[in-house]
Short mmCIF file of C-alpha atoms in Angstrom, two decimals:
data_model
loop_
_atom_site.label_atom_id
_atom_site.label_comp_id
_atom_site.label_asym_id
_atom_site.label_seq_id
_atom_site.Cartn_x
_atom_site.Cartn_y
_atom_site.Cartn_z
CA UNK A 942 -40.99 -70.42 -11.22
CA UNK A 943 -37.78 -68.57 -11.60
CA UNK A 944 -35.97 -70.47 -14.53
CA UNK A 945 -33.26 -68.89 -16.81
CA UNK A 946 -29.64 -69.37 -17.71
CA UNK A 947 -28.46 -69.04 -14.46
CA UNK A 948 -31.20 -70.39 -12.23
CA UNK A 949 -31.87 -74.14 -12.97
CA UNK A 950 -32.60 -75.42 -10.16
CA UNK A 951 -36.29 -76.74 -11.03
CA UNK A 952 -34.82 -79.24 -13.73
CA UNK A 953 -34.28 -82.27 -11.48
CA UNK A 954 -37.74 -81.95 -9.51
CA UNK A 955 -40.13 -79.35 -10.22
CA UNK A 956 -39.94 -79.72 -14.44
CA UNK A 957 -40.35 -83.20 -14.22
CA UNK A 958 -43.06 -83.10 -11.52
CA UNK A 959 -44.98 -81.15 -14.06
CA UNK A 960 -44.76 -82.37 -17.03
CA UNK A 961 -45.93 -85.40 -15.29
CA UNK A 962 -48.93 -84.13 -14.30
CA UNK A 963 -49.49 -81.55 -17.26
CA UNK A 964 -48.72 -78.86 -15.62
CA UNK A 965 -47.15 -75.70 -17.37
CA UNK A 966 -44.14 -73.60 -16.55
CA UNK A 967 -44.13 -70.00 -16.41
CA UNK A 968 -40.72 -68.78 -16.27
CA UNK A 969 -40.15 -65.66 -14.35
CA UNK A 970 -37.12 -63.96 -14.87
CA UNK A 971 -35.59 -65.68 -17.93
CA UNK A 972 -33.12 -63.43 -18.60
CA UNK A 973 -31.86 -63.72 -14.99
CA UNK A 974 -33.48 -60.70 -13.40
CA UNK A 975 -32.06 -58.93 -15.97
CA UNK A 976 -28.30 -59.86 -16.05
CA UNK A 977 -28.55 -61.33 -19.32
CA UNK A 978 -30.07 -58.20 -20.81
CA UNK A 979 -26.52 -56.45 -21.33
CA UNK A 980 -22.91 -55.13 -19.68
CA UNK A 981 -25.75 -51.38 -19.45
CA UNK A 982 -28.11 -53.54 -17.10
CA UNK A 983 -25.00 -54.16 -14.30
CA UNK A 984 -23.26 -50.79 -15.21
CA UNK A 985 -26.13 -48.74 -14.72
CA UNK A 986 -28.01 -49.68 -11.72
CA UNK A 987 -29.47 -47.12 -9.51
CA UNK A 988 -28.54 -47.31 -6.41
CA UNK A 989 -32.16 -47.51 -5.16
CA UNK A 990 -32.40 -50.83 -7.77
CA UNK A 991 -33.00 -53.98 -5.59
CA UNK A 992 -30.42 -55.62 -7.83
CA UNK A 993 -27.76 -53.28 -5.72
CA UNK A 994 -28.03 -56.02 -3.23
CA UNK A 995 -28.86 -58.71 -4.99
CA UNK A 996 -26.03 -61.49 -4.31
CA UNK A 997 -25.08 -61.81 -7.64
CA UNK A 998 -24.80 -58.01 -8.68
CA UNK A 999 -22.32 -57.31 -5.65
CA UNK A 1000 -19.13 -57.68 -4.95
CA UNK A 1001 -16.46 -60.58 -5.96
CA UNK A 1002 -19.87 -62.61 -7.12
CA UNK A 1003 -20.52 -60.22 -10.19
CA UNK A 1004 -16.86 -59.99 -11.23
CA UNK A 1005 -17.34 -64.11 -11.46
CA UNK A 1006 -20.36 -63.63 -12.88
CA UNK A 1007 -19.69 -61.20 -15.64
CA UNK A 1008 -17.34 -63.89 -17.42
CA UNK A 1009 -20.29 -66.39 -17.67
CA UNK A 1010 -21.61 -63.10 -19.54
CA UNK A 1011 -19.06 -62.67 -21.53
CA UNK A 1012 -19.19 -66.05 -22.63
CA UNK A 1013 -22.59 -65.17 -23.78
CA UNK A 1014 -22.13 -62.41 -25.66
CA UNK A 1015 -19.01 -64.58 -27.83
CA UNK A 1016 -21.63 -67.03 -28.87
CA UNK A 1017 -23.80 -64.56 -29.57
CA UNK A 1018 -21.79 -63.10 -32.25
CA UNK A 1019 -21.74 -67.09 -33.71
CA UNK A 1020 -25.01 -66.92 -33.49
CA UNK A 1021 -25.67 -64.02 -34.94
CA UNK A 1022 -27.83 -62.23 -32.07
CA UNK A 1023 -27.70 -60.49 -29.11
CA UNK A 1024 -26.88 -62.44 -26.00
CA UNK A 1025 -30.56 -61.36 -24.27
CA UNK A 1026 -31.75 -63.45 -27.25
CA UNK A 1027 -29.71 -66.55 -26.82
CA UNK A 1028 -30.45 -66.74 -23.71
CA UNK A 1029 -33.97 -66.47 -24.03
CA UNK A 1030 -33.71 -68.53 -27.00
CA UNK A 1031 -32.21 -71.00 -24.60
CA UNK A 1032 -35.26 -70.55 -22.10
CA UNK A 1033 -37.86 -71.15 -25.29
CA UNK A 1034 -35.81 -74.36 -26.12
CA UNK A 1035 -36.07 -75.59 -22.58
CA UNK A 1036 -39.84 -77.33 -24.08
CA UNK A 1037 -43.17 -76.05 -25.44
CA UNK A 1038 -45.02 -76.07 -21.63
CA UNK A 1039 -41.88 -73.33 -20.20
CA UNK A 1040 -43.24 -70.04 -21.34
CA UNK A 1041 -40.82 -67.31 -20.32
CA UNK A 1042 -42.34 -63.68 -19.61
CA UNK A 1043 -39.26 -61.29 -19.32
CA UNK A 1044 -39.90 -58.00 -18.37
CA UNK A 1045 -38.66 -55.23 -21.37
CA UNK A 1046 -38.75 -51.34 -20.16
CA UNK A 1047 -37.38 -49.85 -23.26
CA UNK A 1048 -39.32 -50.52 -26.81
CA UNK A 1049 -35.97 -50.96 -28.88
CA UNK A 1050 -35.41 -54.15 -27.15
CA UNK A 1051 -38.61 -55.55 -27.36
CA UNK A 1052 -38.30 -54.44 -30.71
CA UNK A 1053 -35.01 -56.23 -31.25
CA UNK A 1054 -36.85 -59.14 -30.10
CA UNK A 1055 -39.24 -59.46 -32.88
CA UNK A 1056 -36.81 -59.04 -35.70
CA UNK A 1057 -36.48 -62.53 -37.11
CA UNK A 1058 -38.64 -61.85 -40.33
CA UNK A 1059 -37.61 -58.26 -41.80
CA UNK A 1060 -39.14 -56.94 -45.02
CA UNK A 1061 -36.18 -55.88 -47.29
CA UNK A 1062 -37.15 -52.57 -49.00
CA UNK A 1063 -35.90 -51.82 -52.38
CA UNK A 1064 -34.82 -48.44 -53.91
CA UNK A 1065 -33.38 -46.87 -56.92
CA UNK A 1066 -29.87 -47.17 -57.53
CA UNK A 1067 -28.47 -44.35 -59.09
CA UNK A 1068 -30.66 -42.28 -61.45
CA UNK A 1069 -31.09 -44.33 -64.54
CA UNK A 1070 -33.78 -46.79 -63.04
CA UNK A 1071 -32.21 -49.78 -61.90
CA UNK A 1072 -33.89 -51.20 -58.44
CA UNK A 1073 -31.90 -52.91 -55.95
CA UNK A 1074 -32.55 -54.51 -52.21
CA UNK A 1075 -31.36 -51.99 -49.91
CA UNK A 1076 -28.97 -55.00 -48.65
CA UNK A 1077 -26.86 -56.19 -51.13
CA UNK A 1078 -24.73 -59.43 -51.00
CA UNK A 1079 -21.16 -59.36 -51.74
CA UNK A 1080 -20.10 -62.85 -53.13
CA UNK A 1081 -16.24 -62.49 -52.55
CA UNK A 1082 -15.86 -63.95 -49.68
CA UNK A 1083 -17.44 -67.51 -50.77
CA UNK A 1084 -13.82 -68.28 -52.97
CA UNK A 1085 -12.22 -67.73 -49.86
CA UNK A 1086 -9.52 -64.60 -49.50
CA UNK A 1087 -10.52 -63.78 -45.44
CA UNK A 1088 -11.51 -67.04 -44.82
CA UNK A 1089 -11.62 -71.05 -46.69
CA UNK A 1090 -13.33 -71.14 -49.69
CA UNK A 1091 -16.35 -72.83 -49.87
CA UNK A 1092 -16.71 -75.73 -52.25
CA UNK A 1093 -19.23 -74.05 -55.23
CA UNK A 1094 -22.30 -76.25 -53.77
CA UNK A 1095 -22.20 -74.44 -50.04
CA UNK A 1096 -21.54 -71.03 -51.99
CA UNK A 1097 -24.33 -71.71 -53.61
CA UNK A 1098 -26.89 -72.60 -50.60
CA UNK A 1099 -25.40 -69.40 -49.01
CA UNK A 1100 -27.35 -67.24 -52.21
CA UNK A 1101 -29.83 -68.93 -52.46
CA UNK A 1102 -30.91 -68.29 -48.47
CA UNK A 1103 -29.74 -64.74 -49.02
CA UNK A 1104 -32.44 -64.68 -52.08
CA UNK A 1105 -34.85 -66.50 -49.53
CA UNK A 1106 -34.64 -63.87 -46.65
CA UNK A 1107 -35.33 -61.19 -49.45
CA UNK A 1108 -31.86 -60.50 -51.07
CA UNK A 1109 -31.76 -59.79 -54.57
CA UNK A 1110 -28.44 -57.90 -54.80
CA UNK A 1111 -25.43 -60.07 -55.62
CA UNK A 1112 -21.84 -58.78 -56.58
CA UNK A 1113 -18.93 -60.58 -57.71
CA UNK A 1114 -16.16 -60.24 -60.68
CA UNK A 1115 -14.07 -61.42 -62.84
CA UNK A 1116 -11.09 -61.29 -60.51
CA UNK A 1117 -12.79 -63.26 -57.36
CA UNK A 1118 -11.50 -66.46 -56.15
CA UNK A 1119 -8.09 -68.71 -56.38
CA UNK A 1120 -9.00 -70.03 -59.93
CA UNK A 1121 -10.90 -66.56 -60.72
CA UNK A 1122 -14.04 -68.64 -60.88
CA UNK A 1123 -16.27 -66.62 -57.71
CA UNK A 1124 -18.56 -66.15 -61.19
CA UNK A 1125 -18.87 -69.72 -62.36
CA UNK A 1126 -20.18 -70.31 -58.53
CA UNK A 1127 -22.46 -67.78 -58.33
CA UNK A 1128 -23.55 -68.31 -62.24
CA UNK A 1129 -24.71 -72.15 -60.83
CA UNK A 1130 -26.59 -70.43 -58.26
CA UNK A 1131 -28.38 -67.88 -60.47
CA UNK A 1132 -29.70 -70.88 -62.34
CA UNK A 1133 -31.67 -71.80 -58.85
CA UNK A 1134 -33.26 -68.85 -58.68
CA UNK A 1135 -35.19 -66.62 -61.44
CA UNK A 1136 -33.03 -64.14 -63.00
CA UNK A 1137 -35.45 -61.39 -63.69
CA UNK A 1138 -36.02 -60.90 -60.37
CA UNK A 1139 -32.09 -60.93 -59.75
CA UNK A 1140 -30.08 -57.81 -59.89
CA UNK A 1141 -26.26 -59.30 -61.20
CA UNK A 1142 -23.45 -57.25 -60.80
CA UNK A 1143 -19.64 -58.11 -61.85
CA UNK A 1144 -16.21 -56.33 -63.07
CA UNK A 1145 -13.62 -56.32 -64.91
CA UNK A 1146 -10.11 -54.93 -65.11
CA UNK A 1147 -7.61 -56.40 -62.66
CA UNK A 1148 -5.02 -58.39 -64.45
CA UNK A 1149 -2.77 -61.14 -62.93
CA UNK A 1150 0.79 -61.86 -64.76
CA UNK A 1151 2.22 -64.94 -65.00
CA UNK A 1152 4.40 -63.87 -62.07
CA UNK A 1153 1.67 -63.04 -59.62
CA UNK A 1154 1.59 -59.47 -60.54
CA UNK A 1155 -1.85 -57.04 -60.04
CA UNK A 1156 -2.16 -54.82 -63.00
CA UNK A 1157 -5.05 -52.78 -64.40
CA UNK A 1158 -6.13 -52.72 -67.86
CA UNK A 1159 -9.37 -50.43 -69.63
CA UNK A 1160 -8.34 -50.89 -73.37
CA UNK A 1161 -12.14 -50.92 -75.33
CA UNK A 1162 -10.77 -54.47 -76.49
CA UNK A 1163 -10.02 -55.75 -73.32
CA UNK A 1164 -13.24 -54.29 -71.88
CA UNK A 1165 -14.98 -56.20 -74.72
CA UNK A 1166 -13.44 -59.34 -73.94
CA UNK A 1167 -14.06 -59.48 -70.13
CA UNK A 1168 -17.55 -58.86 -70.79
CA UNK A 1169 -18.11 -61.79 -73.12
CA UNK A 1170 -15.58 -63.83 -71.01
CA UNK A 1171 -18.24 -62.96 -67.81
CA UNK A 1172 -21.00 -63.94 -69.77
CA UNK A 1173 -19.93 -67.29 -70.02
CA UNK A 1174 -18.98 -68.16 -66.44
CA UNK A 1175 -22.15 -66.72 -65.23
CA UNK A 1176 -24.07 -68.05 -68.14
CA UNK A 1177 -26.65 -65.43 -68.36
CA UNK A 1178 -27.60 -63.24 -71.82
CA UNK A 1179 -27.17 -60.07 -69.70
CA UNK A 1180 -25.53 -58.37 -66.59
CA UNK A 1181 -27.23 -55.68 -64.58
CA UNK A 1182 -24.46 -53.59 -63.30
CA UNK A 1183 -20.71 -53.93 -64.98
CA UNK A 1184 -18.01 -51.56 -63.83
CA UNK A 1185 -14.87 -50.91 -63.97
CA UNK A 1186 -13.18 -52.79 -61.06
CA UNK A 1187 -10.22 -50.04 -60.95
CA UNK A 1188 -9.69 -47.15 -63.03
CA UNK A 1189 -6.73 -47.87 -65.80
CA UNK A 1190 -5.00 -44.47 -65.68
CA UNK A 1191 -2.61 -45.21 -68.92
CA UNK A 1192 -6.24 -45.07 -71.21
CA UNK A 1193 -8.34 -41.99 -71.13
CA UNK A 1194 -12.13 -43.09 -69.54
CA UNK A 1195 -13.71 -41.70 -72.65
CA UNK A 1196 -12.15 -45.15 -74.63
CA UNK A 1197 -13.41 -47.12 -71.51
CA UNK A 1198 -16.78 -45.78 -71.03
CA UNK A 1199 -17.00 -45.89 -75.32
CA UNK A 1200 -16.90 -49.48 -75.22
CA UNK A 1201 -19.11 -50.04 -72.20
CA UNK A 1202 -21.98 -47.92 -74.03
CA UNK A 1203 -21.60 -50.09 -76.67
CA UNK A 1204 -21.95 -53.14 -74.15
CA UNK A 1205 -25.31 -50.84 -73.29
CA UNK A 1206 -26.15 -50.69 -76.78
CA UNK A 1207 -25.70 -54.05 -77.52
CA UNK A 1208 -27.95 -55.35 -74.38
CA UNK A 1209 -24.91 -57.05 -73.10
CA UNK A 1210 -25.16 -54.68 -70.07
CA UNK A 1211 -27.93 -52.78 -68.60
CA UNK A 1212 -26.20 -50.17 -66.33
CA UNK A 1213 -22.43 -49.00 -65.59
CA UNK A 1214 -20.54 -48.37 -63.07
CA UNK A 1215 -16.62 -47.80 -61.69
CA UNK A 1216 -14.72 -48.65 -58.61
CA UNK A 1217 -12.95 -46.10 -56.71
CA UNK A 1218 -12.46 -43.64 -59.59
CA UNK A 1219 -10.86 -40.43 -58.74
CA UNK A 1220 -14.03 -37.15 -59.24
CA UNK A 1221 -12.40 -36.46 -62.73
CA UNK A 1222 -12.71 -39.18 -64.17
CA UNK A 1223 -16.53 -39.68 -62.62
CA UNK A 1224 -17.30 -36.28 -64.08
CA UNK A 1225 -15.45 -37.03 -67.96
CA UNK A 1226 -17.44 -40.99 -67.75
CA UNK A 1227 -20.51 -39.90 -66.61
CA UNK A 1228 -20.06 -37.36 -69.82
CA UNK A 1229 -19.88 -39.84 -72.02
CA UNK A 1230 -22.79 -42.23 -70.63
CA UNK A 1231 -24.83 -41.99 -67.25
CA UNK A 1232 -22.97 -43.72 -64.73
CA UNK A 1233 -25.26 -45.64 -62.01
CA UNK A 1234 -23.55 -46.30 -59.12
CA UNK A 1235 -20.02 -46.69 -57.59
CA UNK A 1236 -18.65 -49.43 -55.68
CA UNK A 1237 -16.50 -47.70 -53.11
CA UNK A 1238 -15.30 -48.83 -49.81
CA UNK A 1239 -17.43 -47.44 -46.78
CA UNK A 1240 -17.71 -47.86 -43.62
CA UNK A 1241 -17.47 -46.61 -39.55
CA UNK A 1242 -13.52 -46.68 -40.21
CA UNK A 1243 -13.39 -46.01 -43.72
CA UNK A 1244 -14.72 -42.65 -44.20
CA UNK A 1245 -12.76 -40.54 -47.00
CA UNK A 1246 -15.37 -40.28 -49.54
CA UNK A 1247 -17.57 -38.34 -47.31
CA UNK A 1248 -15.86 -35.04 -48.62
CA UNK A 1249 -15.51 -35.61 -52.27
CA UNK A 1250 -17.30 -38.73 -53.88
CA UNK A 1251 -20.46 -38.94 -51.84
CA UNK A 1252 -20.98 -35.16 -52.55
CA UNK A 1253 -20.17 -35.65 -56.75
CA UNK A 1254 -22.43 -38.15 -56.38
CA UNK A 1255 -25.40 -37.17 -55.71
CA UNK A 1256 -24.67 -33.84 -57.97
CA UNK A 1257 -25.09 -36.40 -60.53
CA UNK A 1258 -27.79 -38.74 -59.42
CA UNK A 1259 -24.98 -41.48 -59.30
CA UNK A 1260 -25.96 -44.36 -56.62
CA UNK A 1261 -22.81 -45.61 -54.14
CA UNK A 1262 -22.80 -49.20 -53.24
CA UNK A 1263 -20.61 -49.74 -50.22
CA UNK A 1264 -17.70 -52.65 -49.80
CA UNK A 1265 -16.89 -53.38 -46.84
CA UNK A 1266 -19.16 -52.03 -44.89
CA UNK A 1267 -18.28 -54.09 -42.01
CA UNK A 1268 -14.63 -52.63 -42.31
CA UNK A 1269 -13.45 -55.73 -43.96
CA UNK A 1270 -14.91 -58.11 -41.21
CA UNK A 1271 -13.56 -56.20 -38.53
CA UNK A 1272 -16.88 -54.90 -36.99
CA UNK A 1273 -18.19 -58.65 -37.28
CA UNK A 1274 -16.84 -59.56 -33.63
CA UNK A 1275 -13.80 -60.53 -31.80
CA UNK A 1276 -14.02 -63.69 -33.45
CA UNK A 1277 -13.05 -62.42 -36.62
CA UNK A 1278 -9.91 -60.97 -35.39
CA UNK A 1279 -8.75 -63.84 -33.22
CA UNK A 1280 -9.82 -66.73 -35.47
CA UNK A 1281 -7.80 -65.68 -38.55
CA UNK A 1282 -6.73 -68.40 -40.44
CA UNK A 1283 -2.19 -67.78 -41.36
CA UNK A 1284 -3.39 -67.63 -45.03
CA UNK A 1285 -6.22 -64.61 -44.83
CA UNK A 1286 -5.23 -61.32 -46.78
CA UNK A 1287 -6.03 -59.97 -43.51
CA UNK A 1288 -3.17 -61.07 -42.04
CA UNK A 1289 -0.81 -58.73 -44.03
CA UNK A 1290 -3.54 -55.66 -43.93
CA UNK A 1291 -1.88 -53.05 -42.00
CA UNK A 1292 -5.02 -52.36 -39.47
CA UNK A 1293 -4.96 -56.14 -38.61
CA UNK A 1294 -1.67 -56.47 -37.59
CA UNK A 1295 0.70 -55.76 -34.67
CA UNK A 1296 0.38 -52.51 -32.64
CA UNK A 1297 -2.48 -51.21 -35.10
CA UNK A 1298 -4.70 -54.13 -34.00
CA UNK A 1299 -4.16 -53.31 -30.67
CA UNK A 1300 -4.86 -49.81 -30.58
CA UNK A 1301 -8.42 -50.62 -33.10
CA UNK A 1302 -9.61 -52.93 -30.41
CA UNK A 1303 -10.24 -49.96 -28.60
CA UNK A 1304 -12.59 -48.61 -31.26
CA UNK A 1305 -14.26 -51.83 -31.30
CA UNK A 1306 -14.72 -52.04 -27.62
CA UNK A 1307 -16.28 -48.76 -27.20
CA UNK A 1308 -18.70 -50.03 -30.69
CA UNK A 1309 -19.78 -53.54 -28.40
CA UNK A 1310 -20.51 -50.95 -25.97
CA UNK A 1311 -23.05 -48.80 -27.94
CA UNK A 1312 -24.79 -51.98 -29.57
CA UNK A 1313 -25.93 -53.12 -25.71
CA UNK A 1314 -27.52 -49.58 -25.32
CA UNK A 1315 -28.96 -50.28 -28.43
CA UNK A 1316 -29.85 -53.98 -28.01
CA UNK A 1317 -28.29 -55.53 -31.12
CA UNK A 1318 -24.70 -56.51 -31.98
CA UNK A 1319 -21.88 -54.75 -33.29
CA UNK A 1320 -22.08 -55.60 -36.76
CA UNK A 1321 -25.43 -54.61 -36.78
CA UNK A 1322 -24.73 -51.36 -35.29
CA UNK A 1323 -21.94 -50.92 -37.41
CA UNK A 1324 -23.95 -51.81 -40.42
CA UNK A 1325 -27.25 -49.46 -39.53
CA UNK A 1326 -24.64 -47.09 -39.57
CA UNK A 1327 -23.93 -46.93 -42.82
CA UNK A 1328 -27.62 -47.49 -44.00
CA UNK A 1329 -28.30 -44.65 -41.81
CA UNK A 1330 -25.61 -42.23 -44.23
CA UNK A 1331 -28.46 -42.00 -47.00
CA UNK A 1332 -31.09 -44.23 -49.02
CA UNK A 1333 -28.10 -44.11 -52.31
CA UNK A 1334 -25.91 -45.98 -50.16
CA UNK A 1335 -26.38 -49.86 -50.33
CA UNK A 1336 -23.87 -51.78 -48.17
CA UNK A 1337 -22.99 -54.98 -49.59
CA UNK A 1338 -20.85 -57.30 -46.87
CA UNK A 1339 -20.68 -61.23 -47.81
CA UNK A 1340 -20.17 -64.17 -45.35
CA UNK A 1341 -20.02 -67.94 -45.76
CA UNK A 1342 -21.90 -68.07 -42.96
CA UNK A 1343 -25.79 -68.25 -42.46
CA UNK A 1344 -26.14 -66.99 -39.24
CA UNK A 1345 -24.35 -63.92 -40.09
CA UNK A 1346 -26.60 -63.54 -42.83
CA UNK A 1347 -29.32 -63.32 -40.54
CA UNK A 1348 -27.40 -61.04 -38.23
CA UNK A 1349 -26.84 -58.74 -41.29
CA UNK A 1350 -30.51 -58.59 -42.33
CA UNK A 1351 -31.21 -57.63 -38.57
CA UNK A 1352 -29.50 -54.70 -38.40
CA UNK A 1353 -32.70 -53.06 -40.64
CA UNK A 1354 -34.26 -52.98 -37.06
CA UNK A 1355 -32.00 -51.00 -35.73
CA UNK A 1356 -33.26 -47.20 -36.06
CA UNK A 1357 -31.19 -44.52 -34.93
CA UNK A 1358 -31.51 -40.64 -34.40
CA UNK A 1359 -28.96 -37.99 -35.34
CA UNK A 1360 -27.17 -38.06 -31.49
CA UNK A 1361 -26.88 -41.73 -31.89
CA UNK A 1362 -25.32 -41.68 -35.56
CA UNK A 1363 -23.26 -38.79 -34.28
CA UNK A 1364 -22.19 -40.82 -31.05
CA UNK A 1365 -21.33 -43.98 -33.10
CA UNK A 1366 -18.94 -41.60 -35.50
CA UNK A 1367 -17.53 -40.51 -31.87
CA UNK A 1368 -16.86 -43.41 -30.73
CA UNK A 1369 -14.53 -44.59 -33.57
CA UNK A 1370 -12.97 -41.17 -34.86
CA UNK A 1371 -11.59 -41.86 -37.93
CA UNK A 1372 -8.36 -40.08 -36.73
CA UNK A 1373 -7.84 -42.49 -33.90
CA UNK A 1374 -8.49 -45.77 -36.46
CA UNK A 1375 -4.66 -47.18 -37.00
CA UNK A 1376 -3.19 -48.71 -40.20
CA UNK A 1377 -3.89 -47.63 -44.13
CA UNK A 1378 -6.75 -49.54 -45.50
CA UNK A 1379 -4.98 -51.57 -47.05
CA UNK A 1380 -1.52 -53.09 -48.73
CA UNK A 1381 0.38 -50.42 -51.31
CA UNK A 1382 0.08 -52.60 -53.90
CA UNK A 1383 -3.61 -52.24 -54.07
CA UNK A 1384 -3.82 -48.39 -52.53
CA UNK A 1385 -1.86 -47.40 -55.54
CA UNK A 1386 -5.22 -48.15 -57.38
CA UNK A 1387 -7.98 -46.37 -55.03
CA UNK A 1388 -9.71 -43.50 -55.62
CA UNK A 1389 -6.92 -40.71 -54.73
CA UNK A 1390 -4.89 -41.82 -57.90
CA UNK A 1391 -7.31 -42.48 -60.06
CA UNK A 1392 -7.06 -39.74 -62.99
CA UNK A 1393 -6.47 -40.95 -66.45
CA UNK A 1394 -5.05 -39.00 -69.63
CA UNK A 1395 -7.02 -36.19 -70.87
CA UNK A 1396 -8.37 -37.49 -74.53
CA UNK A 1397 -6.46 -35.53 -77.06
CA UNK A 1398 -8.56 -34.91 -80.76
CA UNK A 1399 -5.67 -37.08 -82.40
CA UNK A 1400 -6.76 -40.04 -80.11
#
C-alpha cells in the first residue's frame, strides 16, 4: 500500500484491518514518490518524469506543498538529519508490521541512510605523537555564551555520550563559563569516564579585571599558576594539550614557551600548543620546544589562515585544531539564527547582526542547497568541509544538544571530490561573507597582531 507522510489514508481502515488479521504492510512510496527526498527531487524533474503530471508536482498544488516540505526540513535540523530520514523515520515508527521499501537511485543517499553508527578514526596531532579522534568536542558552549548554560550534571551527560559515540577529544579553558568554571564541569565528567583513554585539552591567558576588562597575560609566573590552578578544577595529575589561549605581545614567547617546557618537564603537561599566534612567534616557540597543534578558527566563512598558518604549519609538522568550524553556529541551521536568545555574544557579533545577517543568509541558502544534492544537512556539509582541508585539521564544534551531536558525527559520511569541495568554497566566497569575525575587543588579539618583543641577551 502506498503509505508515507503525505498519503495516510490506510490508517482508519486498511492498518487496522490488518493488524487484525496479521497481516503485514509494505509501504510503497514512503518518501512520497519521492517528494520527501529533497528541494533537487521537484527542481530537477525531467520533463519525461511521470511526476511532471503528477497532481501534487504541478501547479498551485506544489507551491502548497513545498511548505509542508519546508516544515520538514526545519525539524530536521532539530533532529539532527536530513528530512528524507525523518520522514522515513516517521514511516518506520508507524509499527514493526509497516515495512517501507523506498526506491534510492544514487548510492550517497542510500549511503546517508546507513550512517547512524560511524567509526571515529583517530590520527596524529601534530608531530610529537599525541593521537586524537578526528572529531573533537569543544566544551564551551555547555557554560552557556551562544546559548543557556547547562547546569554541570546535563554538561556532563552531553561528554559522556560524545565519549560513547567514539569522542575522545575534549577542549575547554580556564576562561570558559560565567563563574570561569567550564573546567570544574568537564573535570566531574572526566571522572565518568577513564582518563587514559581521554585526550584533555585547556588554556590559559585571558584575564578579566575587576571592571569587566579582557586582558592577556604570558608572564612564566602566571603561566605557572594557571596550570596548577587548571589542575585543580579538572582534578587530573596531567593535561594533554595546554596552550596559550592568546598570544601576550608585551612578553617575548621565548619566557612563555620556557615555562611551558618546564610544565613538559615536570609531567604537568604532555604537549603545547597556542591560539591564533601570529607565524613569528610560531616559528621563535616552536624554537624553543616543539609545538603540537594550534587552535585557530576555521571554517567555510573563516578562511584567512589558508595563506599563512596552514602553510607554516605543516613546514613544521605542527597539527591545527579548528574552532568554530561551524562558523560559530551559523552553518548549524536557520534555527540558530532565529532562535537567539537577547543575551548570546552572538547578538553583538558583527556577521549576526543587521544588514550583514541578511546578506549571509544568502551564503547559507545556496549551502542548504548543496547538502540536498548531497543528501545530508548543512552542518554536515559545512563540517565535511573542513575535514575534507587535510587529515592535520581536527574541527572541534560543541553543542548542548544530543541530536546535534549525532548530526556532527554524521557528517564523516559525507565524502566529497575536488569539484564538490571546490563548489562548496563557491558557493560561500569568502569575499561575499559580511561582518568581521568578530567584536574589536577580541580581534585585537587574533592572529594578525600577534608578534611579541624580540628577546634581547639582557632579558
Amino acid at each position: 500500500m502506498e503509505y508515507s507522510l503525505w498519503t495516510r489514508e490506510i490508517e482508519d481502515d486498511i492498518i487496522p484491518h490488518c493488524r487484525e488479521l496479521g497481516i503485514g504492510i509494505v509501504a510503497y512510496s514512503p518518501l512520497g514518490i519521492g517528494f520527501f527526498g529533497g528541494k533537487a527531487v521537484v527542481e530537477r524533474l525531467p520533463n519525461e518524469s511521470v511526476l511532471s503530471s503528477n497532481p501534487r508536482f504541478t501547479g498551485e498544488n506544489l507551491e502548497k506543498n513545498k511548505v509542508l516540505y519546508a516544515r520538514l526540513a526545519n525539524l530536521a535540523v532539530k533532529h539532527g538529519c536530513t528530512p528524507s530520514q525523518l520522514a522515513l523515520a516517521w514511516v518506520l515508527h508507524q509499527g514493526k508490521e509497516i515495512i517501507p521499501i523506498p526506491v534510492i537511485k544514487l548510492w550517497f543517499c542510500l549511503k546517508m541512510e546507513l550512517k547512524s553508527e560511524i567509526q571515529i578514526p583517530r590520527v596524529k596531532l601534530g608531530s610529537q605523537g599525541l593521537e586524537v579522534t578526528v572529531l573533537g568536542f569543544g566544551c564551551m558552549g555547555l557554560s552557556g555564551l551562544i546559548n543557556a548554560p547547562l547546569s554541570h550534571e546535563a554538561g556532563c551527560s552531553v561528554i559522556k555520550e560524545a565519549y560513547k559515540r567514539g569522542i575522545t577529544f575534549f577542549d575547554t579553558s580556564d576562561a570558559y563559563g560565567q563563574k570561569r568554571d567550564n573546567e570544574i564541569m568537564v573535570g566531574k565528567a572526566l571522572k565518568q569516564l577513564p582518563r587514559e583513554k581521554i585526550q584533555l585539552a585547556t588554556k590559559f591567558g585571558f584575564t578579566i579585571s575587576e571592571d569587566g576588562e579582557f586582558g592577556v597575560k604570558g608572564t612564566p609566573e602566571y603561566v605557572r599558576e594557571c596550570c596548577e590552578a587548571s589542575l585543580k578544577r579538572l582534578d587530573v595529575e596531567y593535561i594533554d594539550l595546554y596552550y596559550q589561549h592568546r598570544v601576550d605581545t608585551s612578553v617575548p614567547i621565548e619566557d612563555t614557551m620556557g615555562e611551558l617546557k618546564k610544565l613538559v618537564e615536570e609531567g604537568k603537561i604532555m604537549y603545547i600548543g597556542l591560539s591564533e599566534p601570529s607565524p613569528d612567534t610560531i616559528r621563535r616557540a616552536h624554537a624553543v620546544h616543539p609545538i603540537t597543534a594550534l587552535q585557530m578558527e576555521y571554517s567555510l566563512w573563516t578562511r584567512e589562515i589558508e595563506d599563512d598558518i596552514i602553510p607554516l604549519c605543516r613546514e613544521l609538522g605542527i597539527g591545527i585544531v579548528a574552532y568554530s568550524p561551524l562558523g560559530i553556529g551559523f552553518f548549524g541551521g536557520k534555527a540558530v539564527v532565529e532562535s537567539l536568545p537577547n543575551e548570546s555574544v552572538l547578538s553583538s557579533n558583527p556577521r549576526f547582526t543587521g544588514e550583514n545577517l541578511e546578506k549571509n543568509k544568502v551564503l547559507y541558502a545556496r549551502l542548504a542547497n548543496l547538502a540536498v544534492k548531497h543528501g545530508c544537512t548543512p552542518s554536515q556539509l559545512a563540517l565535511a568541509w573542513v575535514f575534507h582541508q587535510g587529515k592535520d585539521i581536527i574541527p572541534i564544534p560543541g553543542t548542548t544538544k544530543v541530536h546535534n551531536l549525532v548530526n556532527n558525527i554524521g557528517s564523516l559520511a559525507v565524502k566529497l571530490t575536488e569539484e564538490d569541495l571546490q563548489e562548496i568554497s563557491d558557493a560561500v566566497p569568502v569575499n561575499e561573507v559580511a561582518g568581521e569575525r568578530d567584536e574589536p575587543f577580541i580581534l585585537k588579539y587574533e592572529w594578525k597582531h600577534a608578534n611579541t618583543p624580540i628577546k634581547t641577551i639582557s632579558d
